[in-house]
C-alpha positions as YAML, in Angstrom:
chain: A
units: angstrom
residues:
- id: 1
  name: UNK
  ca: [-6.21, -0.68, -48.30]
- id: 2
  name: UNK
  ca: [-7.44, 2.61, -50.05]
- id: 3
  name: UNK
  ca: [-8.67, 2.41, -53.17]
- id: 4
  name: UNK
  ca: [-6.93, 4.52, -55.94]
- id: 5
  name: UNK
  ca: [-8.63, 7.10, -57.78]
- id: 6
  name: UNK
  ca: [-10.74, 7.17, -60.16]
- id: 7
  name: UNK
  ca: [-11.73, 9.49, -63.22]
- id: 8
  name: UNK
  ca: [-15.77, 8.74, -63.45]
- id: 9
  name: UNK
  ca: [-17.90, 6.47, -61.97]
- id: 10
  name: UNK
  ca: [-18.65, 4.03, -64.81]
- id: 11
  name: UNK
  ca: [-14.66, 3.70, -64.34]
- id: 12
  name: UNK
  ca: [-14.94, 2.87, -60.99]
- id: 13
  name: UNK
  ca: [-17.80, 0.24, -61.94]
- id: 14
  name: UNK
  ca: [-15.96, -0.99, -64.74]
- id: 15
  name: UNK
  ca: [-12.89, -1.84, -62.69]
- id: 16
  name: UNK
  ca: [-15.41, -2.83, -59.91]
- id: 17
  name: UNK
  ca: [-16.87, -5.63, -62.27]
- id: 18
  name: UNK
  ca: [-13.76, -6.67, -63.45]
- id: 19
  name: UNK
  ca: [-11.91, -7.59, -60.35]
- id: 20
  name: UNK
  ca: [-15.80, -9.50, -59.31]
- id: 21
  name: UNK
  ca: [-15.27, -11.36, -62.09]
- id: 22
  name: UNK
  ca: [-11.73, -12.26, -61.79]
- id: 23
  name: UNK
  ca: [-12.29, -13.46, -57.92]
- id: 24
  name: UNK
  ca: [-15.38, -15.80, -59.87]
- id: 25
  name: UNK
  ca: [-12.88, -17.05, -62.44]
- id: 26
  name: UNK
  ca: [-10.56, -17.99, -59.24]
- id: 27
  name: UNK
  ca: [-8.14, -15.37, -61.08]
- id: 28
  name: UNK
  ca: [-7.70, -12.82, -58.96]
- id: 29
  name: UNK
  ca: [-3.95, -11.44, -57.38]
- id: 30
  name: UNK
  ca: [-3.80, -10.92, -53.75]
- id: 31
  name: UNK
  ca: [-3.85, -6.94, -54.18]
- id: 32
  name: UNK
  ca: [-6.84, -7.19, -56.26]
- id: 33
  name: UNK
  ca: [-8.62, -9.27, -54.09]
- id: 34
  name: UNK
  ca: [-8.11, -6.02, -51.23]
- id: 35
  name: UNK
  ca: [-8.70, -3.70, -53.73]
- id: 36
  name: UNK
  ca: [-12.30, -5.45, -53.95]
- id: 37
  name: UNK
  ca: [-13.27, -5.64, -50.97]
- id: 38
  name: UNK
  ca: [-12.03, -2.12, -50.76]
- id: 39
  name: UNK
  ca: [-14.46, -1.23, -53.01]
- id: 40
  name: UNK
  ca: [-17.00, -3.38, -51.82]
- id: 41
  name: UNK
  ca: [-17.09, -1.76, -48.48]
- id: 42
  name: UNK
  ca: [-17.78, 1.48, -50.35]
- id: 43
  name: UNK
  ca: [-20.62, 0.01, -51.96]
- id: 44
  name: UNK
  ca: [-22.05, -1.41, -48.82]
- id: 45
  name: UNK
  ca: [-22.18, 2.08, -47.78]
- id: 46
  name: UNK
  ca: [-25.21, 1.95, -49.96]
- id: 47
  name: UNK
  ca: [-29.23, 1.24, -48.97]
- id: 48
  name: UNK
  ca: [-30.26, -1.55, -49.85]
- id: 49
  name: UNK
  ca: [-32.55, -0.86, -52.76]
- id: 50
  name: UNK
  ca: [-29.36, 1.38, -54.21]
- id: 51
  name: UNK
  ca: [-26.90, -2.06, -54.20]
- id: 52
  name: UNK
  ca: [-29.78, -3.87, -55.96]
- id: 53
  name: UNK
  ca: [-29.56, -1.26, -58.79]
- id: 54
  name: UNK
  ca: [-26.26, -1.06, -58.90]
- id: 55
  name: UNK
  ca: [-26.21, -5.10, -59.49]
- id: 56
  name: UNK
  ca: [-28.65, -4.55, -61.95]
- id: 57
  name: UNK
  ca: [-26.59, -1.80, -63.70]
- id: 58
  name: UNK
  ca: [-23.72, -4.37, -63.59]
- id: 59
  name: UNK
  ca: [-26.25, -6.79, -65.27]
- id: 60
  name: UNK
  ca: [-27.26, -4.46, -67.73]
- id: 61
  name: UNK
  ca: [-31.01, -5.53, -66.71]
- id: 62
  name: UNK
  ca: [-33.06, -2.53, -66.19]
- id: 63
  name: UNK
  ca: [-35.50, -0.68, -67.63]
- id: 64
  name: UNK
  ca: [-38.32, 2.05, -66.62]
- id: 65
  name: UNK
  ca: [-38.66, 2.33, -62.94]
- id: 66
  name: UNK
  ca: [-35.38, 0.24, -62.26]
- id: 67
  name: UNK
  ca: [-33.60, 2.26, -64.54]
- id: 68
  name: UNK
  ca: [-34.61, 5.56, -62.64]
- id: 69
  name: UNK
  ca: [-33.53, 3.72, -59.11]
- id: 70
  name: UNK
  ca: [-29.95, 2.91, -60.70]
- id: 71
  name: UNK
  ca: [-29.52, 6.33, -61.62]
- id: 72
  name: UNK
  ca: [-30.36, 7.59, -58.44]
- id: 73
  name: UNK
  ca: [-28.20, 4.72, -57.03]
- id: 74
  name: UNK
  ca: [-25.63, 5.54, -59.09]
- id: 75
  name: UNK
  ca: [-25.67, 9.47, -57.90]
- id: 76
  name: UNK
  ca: [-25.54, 8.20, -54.17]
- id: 77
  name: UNK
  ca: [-22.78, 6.23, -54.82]
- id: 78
  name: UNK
  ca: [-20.57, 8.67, -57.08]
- id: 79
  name: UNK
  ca: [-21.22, 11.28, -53.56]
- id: 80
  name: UNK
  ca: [-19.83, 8.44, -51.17]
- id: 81
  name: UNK
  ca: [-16.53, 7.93, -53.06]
- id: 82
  name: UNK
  ca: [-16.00, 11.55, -53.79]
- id: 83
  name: UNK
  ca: [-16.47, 11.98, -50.03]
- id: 84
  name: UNK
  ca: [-13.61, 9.75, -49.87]
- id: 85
  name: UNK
  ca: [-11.90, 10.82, -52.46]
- id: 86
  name: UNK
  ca: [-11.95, 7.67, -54.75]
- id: 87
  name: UNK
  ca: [-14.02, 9.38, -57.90]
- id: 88
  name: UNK
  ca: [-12.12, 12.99, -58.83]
- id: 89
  name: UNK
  ca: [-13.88, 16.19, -58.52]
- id: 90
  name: UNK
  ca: [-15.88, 17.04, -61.37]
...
């Protein structure tokens, strides 16, 4: 499954998060559930260090030095899905 478009990347993590925690509520559609691991395979495209950001992004736990690693995690990832053409052209 592809996922659809989207217009920034804080969409993309919004919609990202939300889907996570609809499969953690046990609430999550069929199609959702492949859209998330859609979207999860785009984010394992990531190092290491740049998913750990991005979870603490998600958190909303970061400060300093973190906060300089999610933004650089965050500019690695917005390349990857315009690469794919998931996040539009800017």
């Amino acid at each position: 499954m592809n996922p659809r478009g989207y217009s920034s990347l804080v969409a993309f993590l919004t919609h990202f998060e939300a889907l996570r925690r609809a499969r953690d509520a046990g609430a999550i559609a069929p199609a959702d559930a492949q859209t998330l691991a859609a979207l999860e395979a785009l984010i394992a495209e990531l190092s290491d260090a740049d998913r750990a950001a991005i979870e603490l992004r998600l958190a909303a736990a970061a400060s300093g030095a973190a906060a300089r690693q999610r933004a650089r995690a965050e500019l690695h990832l917005a390349r990857i899905l315009a690469a794919r053409g998931v996040l539009a052209a800017t």
